Amino acid sequence: MGIGLCGHGSHTFILPPTDQQGTLYSISTGNLSDKSRTDLEQVPKIFMKPDFALDDSLTFNSVLPWSHFNTAGGKGNRDAASSKLLQEKLSHYLDIVEVNIAHQISLRSEAFFHAMTSQHELQDYLKKTSQAVKMLRDKIAQIDKVMCEGSLHILRLALTRNNCVKVYNKLKLMATVHQTQPTVQVLLSTSEFVGALDLIATTQEVLQQELQGIHSFRHLGSQLCELEKLIDKMMIAEFSTYSHSDLNRPLEDDCQILEEERLVSLIFGLLKQRKLNFLEIYSEEMIITAKNIIKQCVINKVSQIEEIDTDAVMKLADQMRMLNFPQWFDLLKDIFSKFTVFLQRVKATLNIIHSVVLSVLDKNQRTRELEEISQQKNATKDNSLDTEVAYLIHEGIFISDAFSESELTPIAIDTTSQRNASPNSEPCSSDSVSEPECATDSSSSKEQTSSSVIAGGVDIMVNEDMKLTDLELGKLANNIQELLHSASDICHDRAVKFLLSRAKDGFLEKLNSMEFITLSRLMEAFILDTEQICGRKSMSLLGALQSQANKFVNRFHEERKTKLSLLLDNERWKQADVPAEFQDLVDSISDGKIALPEKKSGVTEERKPAEVLIVEGQQYAVVGTVLLLIRIILEYCQCVDNIPSVTTDMLTRLSDLLKYFNSRSCQLVLGAGALQVVGLKTITTKNLALSSRCLQLIVHYIPVIRAHFEARLQPKQYSMLRHFDHITKDYHDHIAEISAKLVAIMDSLFDKLLSKYEVKAPVPSACFRNICKQMAKMHEAIFDLLPEEQTQMLFLRINASYKLHLKKQLSHLNVINDGGPQNGLVTADVAFYTGNLQALKGLKDLDLNMAEIWEQKR
């Protein structure tokens, strides 16, 4: 609302509020005379506005223009006259308003007198009321003195007694808290870290809830925090010491776990303080221990060897390299044995740690479930409670509190303590004066513990005040399992470095087959043992074994290929006697056992070598190279059995070896390379037949070899078996080429002899006698080498060539089957040839069909 204030002379006038009467002008002009209305219209409308205020700059400038107060520039006299005129004008306006206000008041004089009369009556009523109130208060005071004062005094005494009990208990609690630091020192002296931490946590909670604001304890909280940090460092150092003692004690000790209760206490303390880096400490200690195990084993082994001069050879690695294979193998076996015991100990220790973590996790989950059930019960209980009315007296005491002292646990007396009381604190009742530890028990009500038994039979107390979440505990449990896997990897890595250290001088590559197989089996057994202990296969040692196996396979193959090459280069392609051991070797293959026969111990009777090799009832005339090749093939197969990881490499190498034998034998026999290599005068039919029979023997064993490898390959690797199909085809092609070569030899002979054949006496002619003689030599050369069926097939092909050349010569001589003299001579020669050929062994029933030599009559 707006109020206009103007001053004139000795009096001041305040315009009435506009929210009750509106603008003065609009209300009063209706009751004014024409003269008064005219006077009021002289007053500017700005003075009548409801929001009139001189603190508004626009309003102020309108009412009092600054131009009237400017005396500068020599215009002082004129401006002074103007200001005086303005003052007179405003005074005139004020007079008009005062006159009209006085007129309005005169019109309402009766109402003013009536209000004054009513004021005196109201004062009389107030006086009577005040006297009545005083009388009522006096009566109430008398009733209070007679009926209430005694009862209230009793209630005050009861509350005072409870307050004294609380003060007594508080003092006892302070005395107990005062003994916290000495008690913690005693607990730490016996390595009771969990108990010390629980006591510190309990004391901290008491300081915050029960003893907050106690001046004498103002520094105790910070001291306990520093003490807690010190305990953290002590626990880390203690765990490091425990890890060192546990992992470095003698491996011959049968005890799997060292001081199990001590370990459990340490783990609980570390978990309570969220010090989860203890696994890293244990991991570092495992690495150091693994190094020390190898070092100690090498020192012990070297010290037992008299041939090694430790004064001359200073480095331990150089001393180790001076060991021969049996000594070094025993050393490696000892290292693997120590590593196995080491991993078993690590697993036992980590199992205890894992059990502690799982027990804490299980307790957290059960506690959470109980809290949820309790919250549900509390919600149900709160809904059923009736509201109690508490009456407040003048001293601020709740009467309901006083009555409940004998039934319920005490509540704070003053309202301030009621507001600050902890919802979890439970002060002792009035009857608990004789209970010295009541306050302490109530202050630690949160830190309830429950008994749990972990692996190993250790009874532990699981504290609910663990600070780790379920996610963190689950992650920690997984890290423990990974640490066990890491222990296996550490042992494997150290073993790999030990192997590589010994392999620097090519020692491992120089091992023979049996030595490498023995080494391979030892390493595979260690890999399997560590996998069973740790639950995961470590790949580093397996990779090193595979790498050495690849080098072994390369050397194994190169040695045997070189050996085969030397044998072939010195082979004269003559039939060799078959020693009994090779016959036994072949017989073992026939029994389904593809392996080298074991050498029989003791004295055995000497057996004479046989002329041929008998394989499943068939006789094979072979050269010495093929006998050794069969043994080499069995060495490949046995190596696959002994080292399964090299199966695919061995298959490839064996395929290469078989291809090499096929191509090299072809070069030496069919290609006549043996003439220059071993100095043969010529390649005879016997050489060719013997070569063919050797190839047939290899072809006979290819399916057996294929089946042996197929049983040891993964299904996805079966495609590699196609190498054997290609080799079989190459061998068959080679055999066919040899047969064609034998036929070609006789074909050239027939061409040479029959081209000079003349139909004339005597009978048989010299040409046919020569042909029969050469056929007999051919038969004599191959019949003891090739099976009868192959001999018959070969002579059928030779006979076909013979008939073709004879027919060609008869056609050239114009001799026809007309029954004439020439026809008779030819028939006699052919009959001589047929009789001689069928007289040869195994060719009696050969169907020669000599009628094909004559041209058909047109």
JSON list of C-alpha atoms in Angstrom, two decimals, residues 381-568:
[
{"chain": "A", "resi": 381, "resn": "LYS", "atom": "CA", "xyz": [5.60, -55.47, 14.84]},
{"chain": "A", "resi": 382, "resn": "ASP", "atom": "CA", "xyz": [5.61, -51.71, 14.18]},
{"chain": "A", "resi": 383, "resn": "ASN", "atom": "CA", "xyz": [2.25, -51.95, 12.46]},
{"chain": "A", "resi": 384, "resn": "SER", "atom": "CA", "xyz": [0.69, -53.65, 15.52]},
{"chain": "A", "resi": 385, "resn": "LEU", "atom": "CA", "xyz": [2.02, -51.29, 18.22]},
{"chain": "A", "resi": 386, "resn": "ASP", "atom": "CA", "xyz": [-0.40, -48.88, 19.90]},
{"chain": "A", "resi": 387, "resn": "THR", "atom": "CA", "xyz": [0.52, -45.24, 20.22]},
{"chain": "A", "resi": 388, "resn": "GLU", "atom": "CA", "xyz": [1.34, -44.24, 23.78]},
{"chain": "A", "resi": 389, "resn": "VAL", "atom": "CA", "xyz": [0.73, -40.70, 25.02]},
{"chain": "A", "resi": 390, "resn": "ALA", "atom": "CA", "xyz": [3.54, -39.18, 27.07]},
{"chain": "A", "resi": 391, "resn": "TYR", "atom": "CA", "xyz": [2.69, -36.33, 29.45]},
{"chain": "A", "resi": 392, "resn": "LEU", "atom": "CA", "xyz": [5.31, -33.67, 29.78]},
{"chain": "A", "resi": 393, "resn": "ILE", "atom": "CA", "xyz": [5.68, -31.92, 33.14]},
{"chain": "A", "resi": 394, "resn": "HIS", "atom": "CA", "xyz": [7.34, -28.58, 33.77]},
{"chain": "A", "resi": 395, "resn": "GLU", "atom": "CA", "xyz": [10.83, -30.06, 34.24]},
{"chain": "A", "resi": 396, "resn": "GLY", "atom": "CA", "xyz": [10.79, -31.76, 30.83]},
{"chain": "A", "resi": 397, "resn": "ILE", "atom": "CA", "xyz": [10.41, -35.36, 32.11]},
{"chain": "A", "resi": 398, "resn": "PHE", "atom": "CA", "xyz": [8.21, -37.90, 30.36]},
{"chain": "A", "resi": 399, "resn": "ILE", "atom": "CA", "xyz": [5.98, -39.66, 32.86]},
{"chain": "A", "resi": 400, "resn": "SER", "atom": "CA", "xyz": [5.82, -42.72, 30.61]},
{"chain": "A", "resi": 401, "resn": "ASP", "atom": "CA", "xyz": [9.62, -42.93, 30.80]},
{"chain": "A", "resi": 402, "resn": "ALA", "atom": "CA", "xyz": [9.53, -42.92, 34.58]},
{"chain": "A", "resi": 403, "resn": "PHE", "atom": "CA", "xyz": [7.00, -45.78, 34.70]},
{"chain": "A", "resi": 404, "resn": "SER", "atom": "CA", "xyz": [8.94, -47.86, 32.17]},
{"chain": "A", "resi": 405, "resn": "GLU", "atom": "CA", "xyz": [12.22, -47.82, 34.13]},
{"chain": "A", "resi": 406, "resn": "SER", "atom": "CA", "xyz": [11.32, -50.95, 36.06]},
{"chain": "A", "resi": 407, "resn": "GLU", "atom": "CA", "xyz": [10.17, -52.90, 33.01]},
{"chain": "A", "resi": 408, "resn": "LEU", "atom": "CA", "xyz": [12.17, -51.74, 30.03]},
{"chain": "A", "resi": 409, "resn": "THR", "atom": "CA", "xyz": [15.78, -50.82, 29.42]},
{"chain": "A", "resi": 410, "resn": "PRO", "atom": "CA", "xyz": [16.50, -47.27, 30.63]},
{"chain": "A", "resi": 411, "resn": "ILE", "atom": "CA", "xyz": [16.20, -44.31, 28.31]},
{"chain": "A", "resi": 412, "resn": "ALA", "atom": "CA", "xyz": [18.05, -40.99, 28.50]},
{"chain": "A", "resi": 413, "resn": "ILE", "atom": "CA", "xyz": [16.66, -38.50, 31.04]},
{"chain": "A", "resi": 414, "resn": "ASP", "atom": "CA", "xyz": [16.96, -35.22, 29.27]},
{"chain": "A", "resi": 415, "resn": "THR", "atom": "CA", "xyz": [15.56, -34.51, 25.84]},
{"chain": "A", "resi": 416, "resn": "THR", "atom": "CA", "xyz": [18.99, -33.75, 24.45]},
{"chain": "A", "resi": 417, "resn": "SER", "atom": "CA", "xyz": [20.29, -37.22, 25.28]},
{"chain": "A", "resi": 418, "resn": "GLN", "atom": "CA", "xyz": [17.11, -38.72, 23.78]},
{"chain": "A", "resi": 419, "resn": "ARG", "atom": "CA", "xyz": [17.86, -37.06, 20.47]},
{"chain": "A", "resi": 420, "resn": "ASN", "atom": "CA", "xyz": [21.52, -38.19, 20.45]},
{"chain": "A", "resi": 421, "resn": "ALA", "atom": "CA", "xyz": [21.05, -41.75, 21.74]},
{"chain": "A", "resi": 422, "resn": "SER", "atom": "CA", "xyz": [22.24, -44.46, 19.36]},
{"chain": "A", "resi": 423, "resn": "PRO", "atom": "CA", "xyz": [19.45, -46.69, 18.07]},
{"chain": "A", "resi": 424, "resn": "ASN", "atom": "CA", "xyz": [21.66, -49.75, 18.59]},
{"chain": "A", "resi": 425, "resn": "SER", "atom": "CA", "xyz": [22.80, -49.00, 22.16]},
{"chain": "A", "resi": 426, "resn": "GLU", "atom": "CA", "xyz": [21.10, -50.88, 24.97]},
{"chain": "A", "resi": 427, "resn": "PRO", "atom": "CA", "xyz": [21.96, -49.38, 28.40]},
{"chain": "A", "resi": 428, "resn": "CYS", "atom": "CA", "xyz": [21.60, -51.59, 31.44]},
{"chain": "A", "resi": 429, "resn": "SER", "atom": "CA", "xyz": [18.48, -51.59, 33.57]},
{"chain": "A", "resi": 430, "resn": "SER", "atom": "CA", "xyz": [18.31, -50.39, 37.13]},
{"chain": "A", "resi": 431, "resn": "ASP", "atom": "CA", "xyz": [18.96, -53.90, 38.34]},
{"chain": "A", "resi": 432, "resn": "SER", "atom": "CA", "xyz": [22.25, -54.17, 36.48]},
{"chain": "A", "resi": 433, "resn": "VAL", "atom": "CA", "xyz": [24.36, -52.24, 38.97]},
{"chain": "A", "resi": 434, "resn": "SER", "atom": "CA", "xyz": [26.04, -55.45, 40.06]},
{"chain": "A", "resi": 435, "resn": "GLU", "atom": "CA", "xyz": [26.90, -56.48, 36.48]},
{"chain": "A", "resi": 436, "resn": "PRO", "atom": "CA", "xyz": [30.41, -55.08, 35.80]},
{"chain": "A", "resi": 437, "resn": "GLU", "atom": "CA", "xyz": [30.54, -55.76, 32.07]},
{"chain": "A", "resi": 438, "resn": "CYS", "atom": "CA", "xyz": [27.01, -54.78, 31.07]},
{"chain": "A", "resi": 439, "resn": "ALA", "atom": "CA", "xyz": [27.95, -51.58, 29.34]},
{"chain": "A", "resi": 440, "resn": "THR", "atom": "CA", "xyz": [30.77, -53.21, 27.44]},
{"chain": "A", "resi": 441, "resn": "ASP", "atom": "CA", "xyz": [28.53, -55.99, 26.24]},
{"chain": "A", "resi": 442, "resn": "SER", "atom": "CA", "xyz": [25.91, -53.54, 25.05]},
{"chain": "A", "resi": 443, "resn": "SER", "atom": "CA", "xyz": [28.46, -51.45, 23.22]},
{"chain": "A", "resi": 444, "resn": "SER", "atom": "CA", "xyz": [29.74, -54.45, 21.30]},
{"chain": "A", "resi": 445, "resn": "SER", "atom": "CA", "xyz": [26.37, -55.91, 20.51]},
{"chain": "A", "resi": 446, "resn": "LYS", "atom": "CA", "xyz": [27.01, -55.52, 16.82]},
{"chain": "A", "resi": 447, "resn": "GLU", "atom": "CA", "xyz": [30.15, -57.64, 16.84]},
{"chain": "A", "resi": 448, "resn": "GLN", "atom": "CA", "xyz": [28.50, -60.99, 17.31]},
{"chain": "A", "resi": 449, "resn": "THR", "atom": "CA", "xyz": [30.44, -64.00, 16.16]},
{"chain": "A", "resi": 450, "resn": "SER", "atom": "CA", "xyz": [29.52, -67.49, 15.15]},
{"chain": "A", "resi": 451, "resn": "SER", "atom": "CA", "xyz": [31.54, -70.68, 15.22]},
{"chain": "A", "resi": 452, "resn": "SER", "atom": "CA", "xyz": [32.61, -72.34, 11.99]},
{"chain": "A", "resi": 453, "resn": "VAL", "atom": "CA", "xyz": [34.88, -75.26, 11.15]},
{"chain": "A", "resi": 454, "resn": "ILE", "atom": "CA", "xyz": [37.11, -75.06, 8.07]},
{"chain": "A", "resi": 455, "resn": "ALA", "atom": "CA", "xyz": [39.11, -77.72, 6.27]},
{"chain": "A", "resi": 456, "resn": "GLY", "atom": "CA", "xyz": [41.60, -79.29, 8.61]},
{"chain": "A", "resi": 457, "resn": "GLY", "atom": "CA", "xyz": [39.29, -79.27, 11.63]},
{"chain": "A", "resi": 458, "resn": "VAL", "atom": "CA", "xyz": [40.23, -75.82, 12.93]},
{"chain": "A", "resi": 459, "resn": "ASP", "atom": "CA", "xyz": [37.41, -74.19, 14.90]},
{"chain": "A", "resi": 460, "resn": "ILE", "atom": "CA", "xyz": [37.26, -70.49, 14.04]},
{"chain": "A", "resi": 461, "resn": "MET", "atom": "CA", "xyz": [35.07, -67.54, 14.93]},
{"chain": "A", "resi": 462, "resn": "VAL", "atom": "CA", "xyz": [33.64, -65.73, 11.94]},
{"chain": "A", "resi": 463, "resn": "ASN", "atom": "CA", "xyz": [33.24, -62.03, 12.69]},
{"chain": "A", "resi": 464, "resn": "GLU", "atom": "CA", "xyz": [30.25, -60.25, 11.22]},
{"chain": "A", "resi": 465, "resn": "ASP", "atom": "CA", "xyz": [32.23, -57.03, 10.99]},
{"chain": "A", "resi": 466, "resn": "MET", "atom": "CA", "xyz": [34.09, -58.11, 7.86]},
{"chain": "A", "resi": 467, "resn": "LYS", "atom": "CA", "xyz": [34.43, -55.20, 5.45]},
{"chain": "A", "resi": 468, "resn": "LEU", "atom": "CA", "xyz": [34.58, -57.24, 2.25]},
{"chain": "A", "resi": 469, "resn": "THR", "atom": "CA", "xyz": [31.62, -57.55, -0.09]},
{"chain": "A", "resi": 470, "resn": "ASP", "atom": "CA", "xyz": [30.44, -60.82, -1.60]},
{"chain": "A", "resi": 471, "resn": "LEU", "atom": "CA", "xyz": [31.84, -59.75, -4.97]},
{"chain": "A", "resi": 472, "resn": "GLU", "atom": "CA", "xyz": [35.27, -59.09, -3.48]},
{"chain": "A", "resi": 473, "resn": "LEU", "atom": "CA", "xyz": [35.27, -62.39, -1.60]},
{"chain": "A", "resi": 474, "resn": "GLY", "atom": "CA", "xyz": [34.24, -64.28, -4.74]},
{"chain": "A", "resi": 475, "resn": "LYS", "atom": "CA", "xyz": [36.98, -62.58, -6.73]},
{"chain": "A", "resi": 476, "resn": "LEU", "atom": "CA", "xyz": [39.49, -63.43, -3.99]},
{"chain": "A", "resi": 477, "resn": "ALA", "atom": "CA", "xyz": [38.44, -67.09, -4.08]},
{"chain": "A", "resi": 478, "resn": "ASN", "atom": "CA", "xyz": [39.02, -67.13, -7.84]},
{"chain": "A", "resi": 479, "resn": "ASN", "atom": "CA", "xyz": [42.42, -65.48, -7.36]},
{"chain": "A", "resi": 480, "resn": "ILE", "atom": "CA", "xyz": [43.39, -68.24, -4.92]},
{"chain": "A", "resi": 481, "resn": "GLN", "atom": "CA", "xyz": [42.58, -70.86, -7.56]},
{"chain": "A", "resi": 482, "resn": "GLU", "atom": "CA", "xyz": [44.54, -68.89, -10.13]},
{"chain": "A", "resi": 483, "resn": "LEU", "atom": "CA", "xyz": [47.47, -68.74, -7.70]},
{"chain": "A", "resi": 484, "resn": "LEU", "atom": "CA", "xyz": [47.47, -72.54, -7.57]},
{"chain": "A", "resi": 485, "resn": "HIS", "atom": "CA", "xyz": [47.59, -72.61, -11.37]},
{"chain": "A", "resi": 486, "resn": "SER", "atom": "CA", "xyz": [50.36, -70.03, -11.21]},
{"chain": "A", "resi": 487, "resn": "ALA", "atom": "CA", "xyz": [52.34, -72.32, -8.88]},
{"chain": "A", "resi": 488, "resn": "SER", "atom": "CA", "xyz": [52.17, -75.05, -11.52]},
{"chain": "A", "resi": 489, "resn": "ASP", "atom": "CA", "xyz": [53.28, -72.58, -14.20]},
{"chain": "A", "resi": 490, "resn": "ILE", "atom": "CA", "xyz": [56.20, -71.44, -12.02]},
{"chain": "A", "resi": 491, "resn": "CYS", "atom": "CA", "xyz": [57.46, -75.02, -11.59]},
{"chain": "A", "resi": 492, "resn": "HIS", "atom": "CA", "xyz": [57.09, -75.68, -15.32]},
{"chain": "A", "resi": 493, "resn": "ASP", "atom": "CA", "xyz": [58.89, -72.45, -16.22]},
{"chain": "A", "resi": 494, "resn": "ARG", "atom": "CA", "xyz": [61.79, -73.25, -13.93]},
{"chain": "A", "resi": 495, "resn": "ALA", "atom": "CA", "xyz": [61.96, -76.77, -15.37]},
{"chain": "A", "resi": 496, "resn": "VAL", "atom": "CA", "xyz": [62.05, -75.32, -18.90]},
{"chain": "A", "resi": 497, "resn": "LYS", "atom": "CA", "xyz": [64.93, -73.02, -17.98]},
{"chain": "A", "resi": 498, "resn": "PHE", "atom": "CA", "xyz": [66.77, -75.99, -16.47]},
{"chain": "A", "resi": 499, "resn": "LEU", "atom": "CA", "xyz": [66.27, -77.97, -19.69]},
{"chain": "A", "resi": 500, "resn": "LEU", "atom": "CA", "xyz": [67.39, -75.09, -21.90]},
{"chain": "A", "resi": 501, "resn": "SER", "atom": "CA", "xyz": [70.46, -74.59, -19.72]},
{"chain": "A", "resi": 502, "resn": "ARG", "atom": "CA", "xyz": [71.46, -78.20, -20.32]},
{"chain": "A", "resi": 503, "resn": "ALA", "atom": "CA", "xyz": [70.59, -78.05, -24.01]},
{"chain": "A", "resi": 504, "resn": "LYS", "atom": "CA", "xyz": [73.00, -75.19, -24.80]},
{"chain": "A", "resi": 505, "resn": "ASP", "atom": "CA", "xyz": [75.73, -77.54, -25.98]},
{"chain": "A", "resi": 506, "resn": "GLY", "atom": "CA", "xyz": [73.30, -79.66, -28.04]},
{"chain": "A", "resi": 507, "resn": "PHE", "atom": "CA", "xyz": [73.13, -82.27, -25.32]},
{"chain": "A", "resi": 508, "resn": "LEU", "atom": "CA", "xyz": [69.45, -83.09, -25.76]},
{"chain": "A", "resi": 509, "resn": "GLU", "atom": "CA", "xyz": [69.73, -83.32, -29.54]},
{"chain": "A", "resi": 510, "resn": "LYS", "atom": "CA", "xyz": [72.47, -85.93, -29.21]},
{"chain": "A", "resi": 511, "resn": "LEU", "atom": "CA", "xyz": [70.35, -88.32, -27.17]},
{"chain": "A", "resi": 512, "resn": "ASN", "atom": "CA", "xyz": [69.59, -91.67, -28.73]},
{"chain": "A", "resi": 513, "resn": "SER", "atom": "CA", "xyz": [66.04, -92.86, -29.17]},
{"chain": "A", "resi": 514, "resn": "MET", "atom": "CA", "xyz": [65.76, -94.76, -25.90]},
{"chain": "A", "resi": 515, "resn": "GLU", "atom": "CA", "xyz": [67.25, -91.91, -23.89]},
{"chain": "A", "resi": 516, "resn": "PHE", "atom": "CA", "xyz": [64.96, -89.34, -25.41]},
{"chain": "A", "resi": 517, "resn": "ILE", "atom": "CA", "xyz": [61.93, -91.59, -24.94]},
{"chain": "A", "resi": 518, "resn": "THR", "atom": "CA", "xyz": [62.86, -92.06, -21.29]},
{"chain": "A", "resi": 519, "resn": "LEU", "atom": "CA", "xyz": [63.20, -88.30, -20.88]},
{"chain": "A", "resi": 520, "resn": "SER", "atom": "CA", "xyz": [59.93, -87.69, -22.68]},
{"chain": "A", "resi": 521, "resn": "ARG", "atom": "CA", "xyz": [58.05, -90.14, -20.45]},
{"chain": "A", "resi": 522, "resn": "LEU", "atom": "CA", "xyz": [59.47, -88.53, -17.32]},
{"chain": "A", "resi": 523, "resn": "MET", "atom": "CA", "xyz": [58.37, -85.07, -18.46]},
{"chain": "A", "resi": 524, "resn": "GLU", "atom": "CA", "xyz": [54.91, -86.28, -19.49]},
{"chain": "A", "resi": 525, "resn": "ALA", "atom": "CA", "xyz": [54.48, -87.98, -16.11]},
{"chain": "A", "resi": 526, "resn": "PHE", "atom": "CA", "xyz": [55.43, -84.73, -14.34]},
{"chain": "A", "resi": 527, "resn": "ILE", "atom": "CA", "xyz": [53.01, -82.74, -16.51]},
{"chain": "A", "resi": 528, "resn": "LEU", "atom": "CA", "xyz": [50.23, -85.21, -15.66]},
{"chain": "A", "resi": 529, "resn": "ASP", "atom": "CA", "xyz": [51.04, -85.10, -11.93]},
{"chain": "A", "resi": 530, "resn": "THR", "atom": "CA", "xyz": [50.96, -81.30, -11.82]},
{"chain": "A", "resi": 531, "resn": "GLU", "atom": "CA", "xyz": [47.70, -81.26, -13.76]},
{"chain": "A", "resi": 532, "resn": "GLN", "atom": "CA", "xyz": [46.12, -83.61, -11.22]},
{"chain": "A", "resi": 533, "resn": "ILE", "atom": "CA", "xyz": [47.37, -81.51, -8.32]},
{"chain": "A", "resi": 534, "resn": "CYS", "atom": "CA", "xyz": [46.56, -78.05, -9.69]},
{"chain": "A", "resi": 535, "resn": "GLY", "atom": "CA", "xyz": [43.59, -78.84, -11.92]},
{"chain": "A", "resi": 536, "resn": "ARG", "atom": "CA", "xyz": [45.04, -77.27, -15.08]},
{"chain": "A", "resi": 537, "resn": "LYS", "atom": "CA", "xyz": [47.66, -78.31, -17.59]},
{"chain": "A", "resi": 538, "resn": "SER", "atom": "CA", "xyz": [50.60, -75.93, -17.82]},
{"chain": "A", "resi": 539, "resn": "MET", "atom": "CA", "xyz": [51.84, -75.44, -21.35]},
{"chain": "A", "resi": 540, "resn": "SER", "atom": "CA", "xyz": [55.43, -74.16, -21.00]},
{"chain": "A", "resi": 541, "resn": "LEU", "atom": "CA", "xyz": [57.07, -77.50, -20.24]},
{"chain": "A", "resi": 542, "resn": "LEU", "atom": "CA", "xyz": [54.79, -79.20, -22.72]},
{"chain": "A", "resi": 543, "resn": "GLY", "atom": "CA", "xyz": [55.88, -76.69, -25.35]},
{"chain": "A", "resi": 544, "resn": "ALA", "atom": "CA", "xyz": [59.55, -77.25, -24.52]},
{"chain": "A", "resi": 545, "resn": "LEU", "atom": "CA", "xyz": [59.00, -80.99, -24.77]},
{"chain": "A", "resi": 546, "resn": "GLN", "atom": "CA", "xyz": [57.31, -80.54, -28.14]},
{"chain": "A", "resi": 547, "resn": "SER", "atom": "CA", "xyz": [60.18, -78.35, -29.35]},
{"chain": "A", "resi": 548, "resn": "GLN", "atom": "CA", "xyz": [62.77, -80.91, -28.28]},
{"chain": "A", "resi": 549, "resn": "ALA", "atom": "CA", "xyz": [60.61, -83.65, -29.77]},
{"chain": "A", "resi": 550, "resn": "ASN", "atom": "CA", "xyz": [60.59, -81.82, -33.11]},
{"chain": "A", "resi": 551, "resn": "LYS", "atom": "CA", "xyz": [64.38, -81.55, -33.00]},
{"chain": "A", "resi": 552, "resn": "PHE", "atom": "CA", "xyz": [64.60, -85.21, -32.04]},
{"chain": "A", "resi": 553, "resn": "VAL", "atom": "CA", "xyz": [62.29, -86.18, -34.92]},
{"chain": "A", "resi": 554, "resn": "ASN", "atom": "CA", "xyz": [64.41, -84.22, -37.39]},
{"chain": "A", "resi": 555, "resn": "ARG", "atom": "CA", "xyz": [67.61, -85.84, -36.16]},
{"chain": "A", "resi": 556, "resn": "PHE", "atom": "CA", "xyz": [65.94, -89.26, -35.93]},
{"chain": "A", "resi": 557, "resn": "HIS", "atom": "CA", "xyz": [64.74, -88.97, -39.51]},
{"chain": "A", "resi": 558, "resn": "GLU", "atom": "CA", "xyz": [67.98, -87.58, -40.90]},
{"chain": "A", "resi": 559, "resn": "GLU", "atom": "CA", "xyz": [70.00, -90.33, -39.26]},
{"chain": "A", "resi": 560, "resn": "ARG", "atom": "CA", "xyz": [67.82, -93.06, -40.70]},
{"chain": "A", "resi": 561, "resn": "LYS", "atom": "CA", "xyz": [67.52, -91.47, -44.10]},
{"chain": "A", "resi": 562, "resn": "THR", "atom": "CA", "xyz": [71.30, -91.12, -44.24]},
{"chain": "A", "resi": 563, "resn": "LYS", "atom": "CA", "xyz": [71.64, -94.74, -43.13]},
{"chain": "A", "resi": 564, "resn": "LEU", "atom": "CA", "xyz": [69.20, -95.88, -45.81]},
{"chain": "A", "resi": 565, "resn": "SER", "atom": "CA", "xyz": [71.01, -93.82, -48.41]},
{"chain": "A", "resi": 566, "resn": "LEU", "atom": "CA", "xyz": [74.32, -95.44, -47.50]},
{"chain": "A", "resi": 567, "resn": "LEU", "atom": "CA", "xyz": [72.74, -98.90, -47.59]},
{"chain": "A", "resi": 568, "resn": "LEU", "atom": "CA", "xyz": [71.25, -98.28, -51.01]}
]
